Amino acid sequence: MRRLPPLTAIEAFVQVARLGSVKSAAEELSLSSPALSRRVQNLEHFLGRSLFERRHHAMVLTEDGEALLARVSGPLDELANAIEVSTGQADLLRLRLGVLPLFASQRLIGKLPELRDMHPELHIDIDTAAHGTARLGDGLDAAITLAQSIEPGLYSREIDHNIITPIGARGLTVRGAPVTEPEQLAGLTILLHRDMPETFLFWRNAIGYPNLEPAAEDHFDSGQLMLDAAAQGLGVAFMLDSHLQDADDERLVPLFDTRVESPYSYWFSCRRSALRRKPVKLFHDWLFSRVCRQASGPSESGAAIAEAV
């Protein structure tokens, strides 16, 4: 029988190749970074060729590494699935999902019972901390974030398009007059979300008021708190029309007759290799078939999605 390298070395190689980082791969495999590096080096020594270019904080596959990954990643996944079935672990699937709190409360949690009915074996760990895309493969399997775009190296799909909506308390006034014109913002505080910092600037330029300055800007890291602050008359929240619709709060109304498409959208993203994992694929397909509003089109074509999975 031909001599083979240790399976642990192949597993280490595949994880580093998929995650692009020794640190992330080590955490995924519950190893120290030096131990994982030794496994990869042992495989390179066995093969007699370099599989990675070592760069600052990154591991980039060489041509030999790309070729090897294409040959072994599929069989390794099949072997892992076979072991899960044999040990009974396949009965439980777990997804580590990063999601913004407002999206989770308005559009996700209420629909999760439907997903549980469809896939009772799927369980979701929800993480509402910031910087979801930066933590993909490093604690998160997938993320739902609010951004203008997602870095090209990740698989991403736009969840919906939205309109920038200035949201205020019903009956809001400034200097005793009802707020009906954009110029009146000069006497009001505006409320901005940390993930949408340029919303007001984009809106004022689009409606032809590039020099319009509010009395003050208050910044929030919680969309729900922004809505609550607006409802209490503390300022005008510059958010998305979906935020107002899903809030269903009679205290809140849209201000001004403007319609400006937002540069910010909700996105689903994950590492491309993650779509091969059943928990990610099940959630992705359910999200876009049952939860998401129809966007003008996904960020990737059907062919690109098929290639990713």
PDB file of C-alpha atoms in Angstrom:
ATOM      1  CA  MET A   1       0.000   0.000   0.000  1.00  0.00           C
ATOM      2  CA  ARG A   2       1.242   3.462  -0.846  1.00  0.00           C
ATOM      3  CA  ARG A   3       2.296   5.577   2.089  1.00  0.00           C
ATOM      4  CA  LEU A   4      -0.100   8.435   2.899  1.00  0.00           C
ATOM      5  CA  PRO A   5       0.391  11.593   4.940  1.00  0.00           C
ATOM      6  CA  PRO A   6      -1.467  11.828   8.265  1.00  0.00           C
ATOM      7  CA  LEU A   7      -5.138  12.713   7.908  1.00  0.00           C
ATOM      8  CA  THR A   8      -4.660  15.428  10.552  1.00  0.00           C
ATOM      9  CA  ALA A   9      -2.109  17.140   8.291  1.00  0.00           C
ATOM     10  CA  ILE A  10      -4.552  17.127   5.362  1.00  0.00           C
ATOM     11  CA  GLU A  11      -7.315  18.471   7.608  1.00  0.00           C
ATOM     12  CA  ALA A  12      -5.023  21.263   8.805  1.00  0.00           C
ATOM     13  CA  PHE A  13      -4.076  22.147   5.221  1.00  0.00           C
ATOM     14  CA  VAL A  14      -7.720  22.328   4.091  1.00  0.00           C
ATOM     15  CA  GLN A  15      -8.762  24.518   7.024  1.00  0.00           C
ATOM     16  CA  VAL A  16      -5.915  26.972   6.471  1.00  0.00           C
ATOM     17  CA  ALA A  17      -6.694  27.083   2.749  1.00  0.00           C
ATOM     18  CA  ARG A  18     -10.376  27.771   3.369  1.00  0.00           C
ATOM     19  CA  LEU A  19      -9.930  30.325   6.145  1.00  0.00           C
ATOM     20  CA  GLY A  20      -6.751  31.977   4.864  1.00  0.00           C
ATOM     21  CA  SER A  21      -5.308  32.191   8.360  1.00  0.00           C
ATOM     22  CA  VAL A  22      -3.374  29.858  10.641  1.00  0.00           C
ATOM     23  CA  LYS A  23      -4.971  31.497  13.692  1.00  0.00           C
ATOM     24  CA  SER A  24      -8.531  31.005  12.419  1.00  0.00           C
ATOM     25  CA  ALA A  25      -7.857  27.432  11.319  1.00  0.00           C
ATOM     26  CA  ALA A  26      -6.245  26.617  14.655  1.00  0.00           C
ATOM     27  CA  GLU A  27      -9.286  27.894  16.537  1.00  0.00           C
ATOM     28  CA  GLU A  28     -11.572  25.901  14.232  1.00  0.00           C
ATOM     29  CA  LEU A  29      -9.622  22.710  15.016  1.00  0.00           C
ATOM     30  CA  SER A  30      -9.043  23.535  18.703  1.00  0.00           C
ATOM     31  CA  LEU A  31      -5.253  23.573  18.237  1.00  0.00           C
ATOM     32  CA  SER A  32      -2.522  26.052  19.024  1.00  0.00           C
ATOM     33  CA  SER A  33      -1.202  27.998  16.044  1.00  0.00           C
ATOM     34  CA  PRO A  34       2.293  26.420  16.314  1.00  0.00           C
ATOM     35  CA  ALA A  35       0.794  22.914  16.381  1.00  0.00           C
ATOM     36  CA  LEU A  36      -1.294  23.592  13.304  1.00  0.00           C
ATOM     37  CA  SER A  37       1.656  25.166  11.472  1.00  0.00           C
ATOM     38  CA  ARG A  38       3.718  22.034  12.160  1.00  0.00           C
ATOM     39  CA  ARG A  39       1.024  19.857  10.615  1.00  0.00           C
ATOM     40  CA  VAL A  40       0.997  21.960   7.447  1.00  0.00           C
ATOM     41  CA  GLN A  41       4.794  21.964   7.299  1.00  0.00           C
ATOM     42  CA  ASN A  42       4.845  18.176   7.723  1.00  0.00           C
ATOM     43  CA  LEU A  43       2.493  17.834   4.763  1.00  0.00           C
ATOM     44  CA  GLU A  44       4.662  20.146   2.657  1.00  0.00           C
ATOM     45  CA  HIS A  45       7.723  18.082   3.630  1.00  0.00           C
ATOM     46  CA  PHE A  46       5.887  14.868   2.722  1.00  0.00           C
ATOM     47  CA  LEU A  47       4.950  16.249  -0.706  1.00  0.00           C
ATOM     48  CA  GLY A  48       8.265  17.978  -1.282  1.00  0.00           C
ATOM     49  CA  ARG A  49       6.691  21.287  -2.322  1.00  0.00           C
ATOM     50  CA  SER A  50       5.332  24.506  -0.837  1.00  0.00           C
ATOM     51  CA  LEU A  51       1.563  24.747  -0.544  1.00  0.00           C
ATOM     52  CA  PHE A  52       1.332  28.335   0.760  1.00  0.00           C
ATOM     53  CA  GLU A  53       2.971  31.699   0.367  1.00  0.00           C
ATOM     54  CA  ARG A  54       3.417  33.085   3.881  1.00  0.00           C
ATOM     55  CA  ARG A  55       2.336  36.722   3.986  1.00  0.00           C
ATOM     56  CA  HIS A  56       1.686  39.144   6.826  1.00  0.00           C
ATOM     57  CA  HIS A  57      -1.354  37.773   8.698  1.00  0.00           C
ATOM     58  CA  ALA A  58      -2.340  35.654   5.679  1.00  0.00           C
ATOM     59  CA  MET A  59      -1.645  32.338   3.986  1.00  0.00           C
ATOM     60  CA  VAL A  60      -2.079  32.333   0.204  1.00  0.00           C
ATOM     61  CA  LEU A  61      -2.208  29.089  -1.755  1.00  0.00           C
ATOM     62  CA  THR A  62       0.485  28.386  -4.326  1.00  0.00           C
ATOM     63  CA  GLU A  63      -0.435  26.694  -7.601  1.00  0.00           C
ATOM     64  CA  ASP A  64       0.470  23.347  -6.026  1.00  0.00           C
ATOM     65  CA  GLY A  65      -1.697  24.225  -3.042  1.00  0.00           C
ATOM     66  CA  GLU A  66      -4.659  25.135  -5.255  1.00  0.00           C
ATOM     67  CA  ALA A  67      -4.345  21.839  -7.109  1.00  0.00           C
ATOM     68  CA  LEU A  68      -4.161  19.817  -3.913  1.00  0.00           C
ATOM     69  CA  LEU A  69      -7.129  21.625  -2.357  1.00  0.00           C
ATOM     70  CA  ALA A  70      -9.253  20.875  -5.412  1.00  0.00           C
ATOM     71  CA  ARG A  71      -8.413  17.175  -5.105  1.00  0.00           C
ATOM     72  CA  VAL A  72      -8.782  16.607  -1.359  1.00  0.00           C
ATOM     73  CA  SER A  73     -11.383  19.065  -0.029  1.00  0.00           C
ATOM     74  CA  GLY A  74     -14.397  17.227  -1.443  1.00  0.00           C
ATOM     75  CA  PRO A  75     -13.345  13.747  -0.273  1.00  0.00           C
ATOM     76  CA  LEU A  76     -12.419  15.175   3.144  1.00  0.00           C
ATOM     77  CA  ASP A  77     -15.902  16.716   3.533  1.00  0.00           C
ATOM     78  CA  GLU A  78     -17.483  13.414   2.500  1.00  0.00           C
ATOM     79  CA  LEU A  79     -15.359  11.571   5.054  1.00  0.00           C
ATOM     80  CA  ALA A  80     -16.385  14.053   7.785  1.00  0.00           C
ATOM     81  CA  ASN A  81     -20.055  13.577   6.870  1.00  0.00           C
ATOM     82  CA  ALA A  82     -19.656   9.811   6.979  1.00  0.00           C
ATOM     83  CA  ILE A  83     -18.126  10.003  10.448  1.00  0.00           C
ATOM     84  CA  GLU A  84     -20.936  12.283  11.656  1.00  0.00           C
ATOM     85  CA  VAL A  85     -23.545   9.814  10.388  1.00  0.00           C
ATOM     86  CA  SER A  86     -21.740   6.895  12.009  1.00  0.00           C
ATOM     87  CA  THR A  87     -21.481   8.626  15.379  1.00  0.00           C
ATOM     88  CA  GLY A  88     -24.982  10.113  15.330  1.00  0.00           C
ATOM     89  CA  GLN A  89     -23.672  13.703  15.267  1.00  0.00           C
ATOM     90  CA  ALA A  90     -25.405  14.333  11.952  1.00  0.00           C
ATOM     91  CA  ASP A  91     -28.709  14.451  13.867  1.00  0.00           C
ATOM     92  CA  LEU A  92     -27.779  17.929  15.142  1.00  0.00           C
ATOM     93  CA  LEU A  93     -26.695  20.791  12.897  1.00  0.00           C
ATOM     94  CA  ARG A  94     -25.423  24.062  14.344  1.00  0.00           C
ATOM     95  CA  LEU A  95     -25.046  27.459  12.673  1.00  0.00           C
ATOM     96  CA  ARG A  96     -23.084  30.295  14.266  1.00  0.00           C
ATOM     97  CA  LEU A  97     -24.801  33.404  12.885  1.00  0.00           C
ATOM     98  CA  GLY A  98     -23.761  37.022  13.306  1.00  0.00           C
ATOM     99  CA  VAL A  99     -26.718  39.359  12.900  1.00  0.00           C
ATOM    100  CA  LEU A 100     -27.568  42.941  13.798  1.00  0.00           C
ATOM    101  CA  PRO A 101     -30.006  43.185  16.738  1.00  0.00           C
ATOM    102  CA  LEU A 102     -32.641  45.229  14.883  1.00  0.00           C
ATOM    103  CA  PHE A 103     -32.745  42.840  11.924  1.00  0.00           C
ATOM    104  CA  ALA A 104     -32.910  39.907  14.329  1.00  0.00           C
ATOM    105  CA  SER A 105     -35.796  41.349  16.343  1.00  0.00           C
ATOM    106  CA  GLN A 106     -37.776  42.793  13.424  1.00  0.00           C
ATOM    107  CA  ARG A 107     -37.329  40.197  10.711  1.00  0.00           C
ATOM    108  CA  LEU A 108     -35.685  37.025  11.939  1.00  0.00           C
ATOM    109  CA  ILE A 109     -36.694  35.786  15.394  1.00  0.00           C
ATOM    110  CA  GLY A 110     -40.433  35.778  14.651  1.00  0.00           C
ATOM    111  CA  LYS A 111     -39.909  33.546  11.620  1.00  0.00           C
ATOM    112  CA  LEU A 112     -37.457  31.095  13.165  1.00  0.00           C
ATOM    113  CA  PRO A 113     -40.242  28.748  14.379  1.00  0.00           C
ATOM    114  CA  GLU A 114     -41.023  28.114  10.713  1.00  0.00           C
ATOM    115  CA  LEU A 115     -37.386  27.183  10.083  1.00  0.00           C
ATOM    116  CA  ARG A 116     -37.414  24.919  13.147  1.00  0.00           C
ATOM    117  CA  ASP A 117     -40.509  23.142  11.822  1.00  0.00           C
ATOM    118  CA  MET A 118     -38.809  22.633   8.463  1.00  0.00           C
ATOM    119  CA  HIS A 119     -35.435  21.581   9.885  1.00  0.00           C
ATOM    120  CA  PRO A 120     -35.720  20.535  13.550  1.00  0.00           C
ATOM    121  CA  GLU A 121     -32.118  19.328  13.432  1.00  0.00           C
ATOM    122  CA  LEU A 122     -30.827  22.864  12.757  1.00  0.00           C
ATOM    123  CA  HIS A 123     -29.882  24.978  15.777  1.00  0.00           C
ATOM    124  CA  ILE A 124     -28.638  28.567  15.567  1.00  0.00           C
ATOM    125  CA  ASP A 125     -26.238  30.373  17.889  1.00  0.00           C
ATOM    126  CA  ILE A 126     -26.961  34.109  17.449  1.00  0.00           C
ATOM    127  CA  ASP A 127     -24.180  36.648  17.916  1.00  0.00           C
ATOM    128  CA  THR A 128     -25.140  40.352  17.814  1.00  0.00           C
ATOM    129  CA  ALA A 129     -21.649  41.780  18.304  1.00  0.00           C
ATOM    130  CA  ALA A 130     -20.197  44.176  15.730  1.00  0.00           C
ATOM    131  CA  HIS A 131     -17.911  43.439  12.768  1.00  0.00           C
ATOM    132  CA  GLY A 132     -19.669  40.269  11.648  1.00  0.00           C
ATOM    133  CA  THR A 133     -17.907  39.891   8.308  1.00  0.00           C
ATOM    134  CA  ALA A 134     -14.477  40.306   9.915  1.00  0.00           C
ATOM    135  CA  ARG A 135     -15.209  37.328  12.162  1.00  0.00           C
ATOM    136  CA  LEU A 136     -16.357  34.903   9.465  1.00  0.00           C
ATOM    137  CA  GLY A 137     -14.439  31.677   9.940  1.00  0.00           C
ATOM    138  CA  ASP A 138     -13.237  33.008  13.279  1.00  0.00           C
ATOM    139  CA  GLY A 139     -16.232  32.295  15.480  1.00  0.00           C
ATOM    140  CA  LEU A 140     -18.980  32.836  12.872  1.00  0.00           C
ATOM    141  CA  ASP A 141     -20.206  30.658   9.995  1.00  0.00           C
ATOM    142  CA  ALA A 142     -22.307  33.398   8.370  1.00  0.00           C
ATOM    143  CA  ALA A 143     -23.338  36.989   8.983  1.00  0.00           C
ATOM    144  CA  ILE A 144     -26.163  39.392   8.202  1.00  0.00           C
ATOM    145  CA  THR A 145     -24.717  42.890   8.121  1.00  0.00           C
ATOM    146  CA  LEU A 146     -25.603  46.406   7.039  1.00  0.00           C
ATOM    147  CA  ALA A 147     -23.087  47.786   4.545  1.00  0.00           C
ATOM    148  CA  GLN A 148     -22.581  49.455   1.188  1.00  0.00           C
ATOM    149  CA  SER A 149     -20.781  46.386  -0.174  1.00  0.00           C
ATOM    150  CA  ILE A 150     -19.035  43.213   0.959  1.00  0.00           C
ATOM    151  CA  GLU A 151     -15.405  42.428   0.223  1.00  0.00           C
ATOM    152  CA  PRO A 152     -15.078  40.443  -3.035  1.00  0.00           C
ATOM    153  CA  GLY A 153     -13.303  37.493  -1.422  1.00  0.00           C
ATOM    154  CA  LEU A 154     -16.471  36.491   0.435  1.00  0.00           C
ATOM    155  CA  TYR A 155     -19.688  35.018  -0.885  1.00  0.00           C
ATOM    156  CA  SER A 156     -22.351  37.697  -0.469  1.00  0.00           C
ATOM    157  CA  ARG A 157     -25.938  38.255  -1.482  1.00  0.00           C
ATOM    158  CA  GLU A 158     -27.922  41.429  -1.027  1.00  0.00           C
ATOM    159  CA  ILE A 159     -31.028  40.880   1.047  1.00  0.00           C
ATOM    160  CA  ASP A 160     -32.994  43.931  -0.117  1.00  0.00           C
ATOM    161  CA  HIS A 161     -32.824  47.486  -1.415  1.00  0.00           C
ATOM    162  CA  ASN A 162     -34.132  50.320   0.706  1.00  0.00           C
ATOM    163  CA  ILE A 163     -35.048  53.979   0.714  1.00  0.00           C
ATOM    164  CA  ILE A 164     -33.490  56.434   3.182  1.00  0.00           C
ATOM    165  CA  THR A 165     -36.269  57.576   5.475  1.00  0.00           C
ATOM    166  CA  PRO A 166     -36.046  60.487   7.940  1.00  0.00           C
ATOM    167  CA  ILE A 167     -38.112  59.218  10.889  1.00  0.00           C
ATOM    168  CA  GLY A 168     -39.559  61.468  13.567  1.00  0.00           C
ATOM    169  CA  ALA A 169     -42.108  61.497  16.341  1.00  0.00           C
ATOM    170  CA  ARG A 170     -45.695  62.062  15.319  1.00  0.00           C
ATOM    171  CA  GLY A 171     -46.430  65.774  15.810  1.00  0.00           C
ATOM    172  CA  LEU A 172     -42.729  66.721  15.919  1.00  0.00           C
ATOM    173  CA  THR A 173     -42.216  70.489  15.903  1.00  0.00           C
ATOM    174  CA  VAL A 174     -39.294  72.895  15.770  1.00  0.00           C
ATOM    175  CA  ARG A 175     -39.702  76.355  17.250  1.00  0.00           C
ATOM    176  CA  GLY A 176     -43.415  75.588  17.542  1.00  0.00           C
ATOM    177  CA  ALA A 177     -43.911  74.766  13.841  1.00  0.00           C
ATOM    178  CA  PRO A 178     -44.686  71.271  12.469  1.00  0.00           C
ATOM    179  CA  VAL A 179     -41.693  69.718  10.707  1.00  0.00           C
ATOM    180  CA  THR A 180     -42.587  69.579   7.025  1.00  0.00           C
ATOM    181  CA  GLU A 181     -39.501  70.856   5.158  1.00  0.00           C
ATOM    182  CA  PRO A 182     -35.863  69.645   5.105  1.00  0.00           C
ATOM    183  CA  GLU A 183     -34.593  73.160   5.967  1.00  0.00           C
ATOM    184  CA  GLN A 184     -36.110  72.751   9.441  1.00  0.00           C
ATOM    185  CA  LEU A 185     -33.437  70.150  10.275  1.00  0.00           C
ATOM    186  CA  ALA A 186     -31.151  73.126  10.965  1.00  0.00           C
ATOM    187  CA  GLY A 187     -32.987  73.405  14.269  1.00  0.00           C
ATOM    188  CA  LEU A 188     -33.054  69.684  15.100  1.00  0.00           C
ATOM    189  CA  THR A 189     -30.729  66.870  16.137  1.00  0.00           C
ATOM    190  CA  ILE A 190     -30.303  64.005  13.694  1.00  0.00           C
ATOM    191  CA  LEU A 191     -29.685  60.416  14.806  1.00  0.00           C
ATOM    192  CA  LEU A 192     -27.250  58.220  12.879  1.00  0.00           C
ATOM    193  CA  HIS A 193     -26.278  54.559  13.161  1.00  0.00           C
ATOM    194  CA  ARG A 194     -22.583  53.659  13.334  1.00  0.00           C
ATOM    195  CA  ASP A 195     -23.029  51.201  10.424  1.00  0.00           C
ATOM    196  CA  MET A 196     -24.673  53.897   8.255  1.00  0.00           C
ATOM    197  CA  PRO A 197     -22.575  56.987   9.041  1.00  0.00           C
ATOM    198  CA  GLU A 198     -22.972  58.668   5.634  1.00  0.00           C
ATOM    199  CA  THR A 199     -26.746  58.306   5.383  1.00  0.00           C
ATOM    200  CA  PHE A 200     -27.565  61.963   6.075  1.00  0.00           C
ATOM    201  CA  LEU A 201     -24.816  63.287   3.792  1.00  0.00           C
ATOM    202  CA  PHE A 202     -25.994  61.076   0.962  1.00  0.00           C
ATOM    203  CA  TRP A 203     -29.632  62.067   1.516  1.00  0.00           C
ATOM    204  CA  ARG A 204     -29.050  65.827   1.674  1.00  0.00           C
ATOM    205  CA  ASN A 205     -26.923  65.775  -1.508  1.00  0.00           C
ATOM    206  CA  ALA A 206     -29.521  63.693  -3.351  1.00  0.00           C
ATOM    207  CA  ILE A 207     -32.365  66.112  -2.511  1.00  0.00           C
ATOM    208  CA  GLY A 208     -30.326  69.169  -3.470  1.00  0.00           C
ATOM    209  CA  TYR A 209     -29.355  70.533  -0.027  1.00  0.00           C
ATOM    210  CA  PRO A 210     -25.570  69.924   0.090  1.00  0.00           C
ATOM    211  CA  ASN A 211     -25.011  72.664   2.677  1.00  0.00           C
ATOM    212  CA  LEU A 212     -27.805  71.672   5.054  1.00  0.00           C
ATOM    213  CA  GLU A 213     -26.438  71.242   8.600  1.00  0.00           C
ATOM    214  CA  PRO A 214     -28.475  69.943  11.544  1.00  0.00           C
ATOM    215  CA  ALA A 215     -28.245  71.475  14.979  1.00  0.00           C
ATOM    216  CA  ALA A 216     -26.355  68.363  16.159  1.00  0.00           C
ATOM    217  CA  GLU A 217     -25.622  64.716  15.324  1.00  0.00           C
ATOM    218  CA  ASP A 218     -26.052  61.889  17.836  1.00  0.00           C
ATOM    219  CA  HIS A 219     -24.597  58.474  17.010  1.00  0.00           C
ATOM    220  CA  PHE A 220     -26.004  55.098  18.060  1.00  0.00           C
ATOM    221  CA  ASP A 221     -24.880  51.485  17.818  1.00  0.00           C
ATOM    222  CA  SER A 222     -28.457  50.215  18.242  1.00  0.00           C
ATOM    223  CA  GLY A 223     -31.184  50.680  15.664  1.00  0.00           C
ATOM    224  CA  GLN A 224     -33.904  49.976  18.219  1.00  0.00           C
ATOM    225  CA  LEU A 225     -32.575  52.682  20.516  1.00  0.00           C
ATOM    226  CA  MET A 226     -32.543  55.090  17.567  1.00  0.00           C
ATOM    227  CA  LEU A 227     -36.217  54.397  16.938  1.00  0.00           C
ATOM    228  CA  ASP A 228     -37.022  54.807  20.628  1.00  0.00           C
ATOM    229  CA  ALA A 229     -35.093  58.091  20.760  1.00  0.00           C
ATOM    230  CA  ALA A 230     -36.942  59.401  17.700  1.00  0.00           C
ATOM    231  CA  ALA A 231     -40.276  58.364  19.198  1.00  0.00           C
ATOM    232  CA  GLN A 232     -39.420  60.382  22.324  1.00  0.00           C
ATOM    233  CA  GLY A 233     -38.775  63.471  20.210  1.00  0.00           C
ATOM    234  CA  LEU A 234     -35.004  63.474  20.772  1.00  0.00           C
ATOM    235  CA  GLY A 235     -34.220  63.874  17.082  1.00  0.00           C
ATOM    236  CA  VAL A 236     -34.795  62.704  13.522  1.00  0.00           C
ATOM    237  CA  ALA A 237     -33.506  59.192  12.823  1.00  0.00           C
ATOM    238  CA  PHE A 238     -32.049  58.651   9.367  1.00  0.00           C
ATOM    239  CA  MET A 239     -32.766  54.997   8.736  1.00  0.00           C
ATOM    240  CA  LEU A 240     -34.262  52.699   6.103  1.00  0.00           C
ATOM    241  CA  ASP A 241     -37.912  52.500   5.142  1.00  0.00           C
ATOM    242  CA  SER A 242     -37.928  48.840   6.225  1.00  0.00           C
ATOM    243  CA  HIS A 243     -36.893  49.906   9.728  1.00  0.00           C
ATOM    244  CA  LEU A 244     -39.971  52.119   9.995  1.00  0.00           C
ATOM    245  CA  GLN A 245     -42.338  49.592   8.418  1.00  0.00           C
ATOM    246  CA  ASP A 246     -41.170  46.721  10.591  1.00  0.00           C
ATOM    247  CA  ALA A 247     -41.217  48.846  13.749  1.00  0.00           C
ATOM    248  CA  ASP A 248     -45.010  49.231  13.394  1.00  0.00           C
ATOM    249  CA  ASP A 249     -44.852  52.004  15.982  1.00  0.00           C
ATOM    250  CA  GLU A 250     -47.725  54.478  15.888  1.00  0.00           C
ATOM    251  CA  ARG A 251     -45.515  57.081  17.562  1.00  0.00           C
ATOM    252  CA  LEU A 252     -43.277  57.285  14.482  1.00  0.00           C
ATOM    253  CA  VAL A 253     -43.884  58.797  11.035  1.00  0.00           C
ATOM    254  CA  PRO A 254     -41.777  59.404   7.920  1.00  0.00           C
ATOM    255  CA  LEU A 255     -40.832  63.055   7.453  1.00  0.00           C
ATOM    256  CA  PHE A 256     -40.671  64.941   4.142  1.00  0.00           C
ATOM    257  CA  ASP A 257     -41.764  63.809   0.705  1.00  0.00           C
ATOM    258  CA  THR A 258     -38.380  62.528  -0.470  1.00  0.00           C
ATOM    259  CA  ARG A 259     -37.382  59.217  -2.000  1.00  0.00           C
ATOM    260  CA  VAL A 260     -33.643  58.572  -1.992  1.00  0.00           C
ATOM    261  CA  GLU A 261     -32.281  55.074  -2.529  1.00  0.00           C
ATOM    262  CA  SER A 262     -29.936  54.112   0.280  1.00  0.00           C
ATOM    263  CA  PRO A 263     -26.323  53.160  -0.447  1.00  0.00           C
ATOM    264  CA  TYR A 264     -26.612  50.786   2.540  1.00  0.00           C
ATOM    265  CA  SER A 265     -28.304  47.402   2.375  1.00  0.00           C
ATOM    266  CA  TYR A 266     -28.582  44.288   4.465  1.00  0.00           C
ATOM    267  CA  TRP A 267     -26.304  41.521   3.172  1.00  0.00           C
ATOM    268  CA  PHE A 268     -25.889  37.843   3.861  1.00  0.00           C
ATOM    269  CA  SER A 269     -22.248  36.817   3.686  1.00  0.00           C
ATOM    270  CA  CYS A 270     -20.026  33.862   4.474  1.00  0.00           C
ATOM    271  CA  ARG A 271     -16.786  32.343   3.300  1.00  0.00           C
ATOM    272  CA  ARG A 272     -17.309  30.642  -0.055  1.00  0.00           C
ATOM    273  CA  SER A 273     -16.323  27.287   1.350  1.00  0.00           C
ATOM    274  CA  ALA A 274     -18.943  27.648   4.120  1.00  0.00           C
ATOM    275  CA  LEU A 275     -21.797  27.226   1.635  1.00  0.00           C
ATOM    276  CA  ARG A 276     -20.723  23.605   1.290  1.00  0.00           C
ATOM    277  CA  ARG A 277     -21.698  23.060   4.925  1.00  0.00           C
ATOM    278  CA  LYS A 278     -25.265  21.905   5.407  1.00  0.00           C
ATOM    279  CA  PRO A 279     -26.242  24.327   8.242  1.00  0.00           C
ATOM    280  CA  VAL A 280     -25.148  27.362   6.203  1.00  0.00           C
ATOM    281  CA  LYS A 281     -26.807  26.124   3.018  1.00  0.00           C
ATOM    282  CA  LEU A 282     -30.106  25.337   4.771  1.00  0.00           C
ATOM    283  CA  PHE A 283     -30.260  28.753   6.431  1.00  0.00           C
ATOM    284  CA  HIS A 284     -29.182  30.609   3.266  1.00  0.00           C
ATOM    285  CA  ASP A 285     -31.859  28.967   1.133  1.00  0.00           C
ATOM    286  CA  TRP A 286     -34.586  29.488   3.732  1.00  0.00           C
ATOM    287  CA  LEU A 287     -33.591  33.128   4.305  1.00  0.00           C
ATOM    288  CA  PHE A 288     -33.883  34.063   0.633  1.00  0.00           C
ATOM    289  CA  SER A 289     -37.027  32.089  -0.026  1.00  0.00           C
ATOM    290  CA  ARG A 290     -39.045  32.972   3.086  1.00  0.00           C
ATOM    291  CA  VAL A 291     -37.681  36.038   4.876  1.00  0.00           C
ATOM    292  CA  CYS A 292     -36.072  38.518   2.493  1.00  0.00           C
ATOM    293  CA  ARG A 293     -37.853  41.211   0.607  1.00  0.00           C
ATOM    294  CA  GLN A 294     -37.255  40.956  -3.114  1.00  0.00           C
ATOM    295  CA  ALA A 295     -34.192  42.933  -4.146  1.00  0.00           C
ATOM    296  CA  SER A 296     -33.605  43.913  -7.758  1.00  0.00           C
ATOM    297  CA  GLY A 297     -31.257  40.950  -8.007  1.00  0.00           C
ATOM    298  CA  PRO A 298     -28.696  38.985  -6.056  1.00  0.00           C
ATOM    299  CA  SER A 299     -25.117  40.143  -6.036  1.00  0.00           C
ATOM    300  CA  GLU A 300     -24.085  36.880  -7.600  1.00  0.00           C
ATOM    301  CA  SER A 301     -25.539  35.081 -10.573  1.00  0.00           C
ATOM    302  CA  GLY A 302     -27.006  31.620 -10.245  1.00  0.00           C
ATOM    303  CA  ALA A 303     -23.904  30.234 -11.902  1.00  0.00           C
ATOM    304  CA  ALA A 304     -21.663  31.975  -9.392  1.00  0.00           C
ATOM    305  CA  ILE A 305     -23.735  30.625  -6.505  1.00  0.00           C
ATOM    306  CA  ALA A 306     -23.565  27.140  -7.929  1.00  0.00           C
ATOM    307  CA  GLU A 307     -19.798  27.485  -8.246  1.00  0.00           C
ATOM    308  CA  ALA A 308     -19.552  28.654  -4.635  1.00  0.00           C
ATOM    309  CA  VAL A 309     -21.362  25.608  -3.340  1.00  0.00           C
TER     310      VAL A 309
END
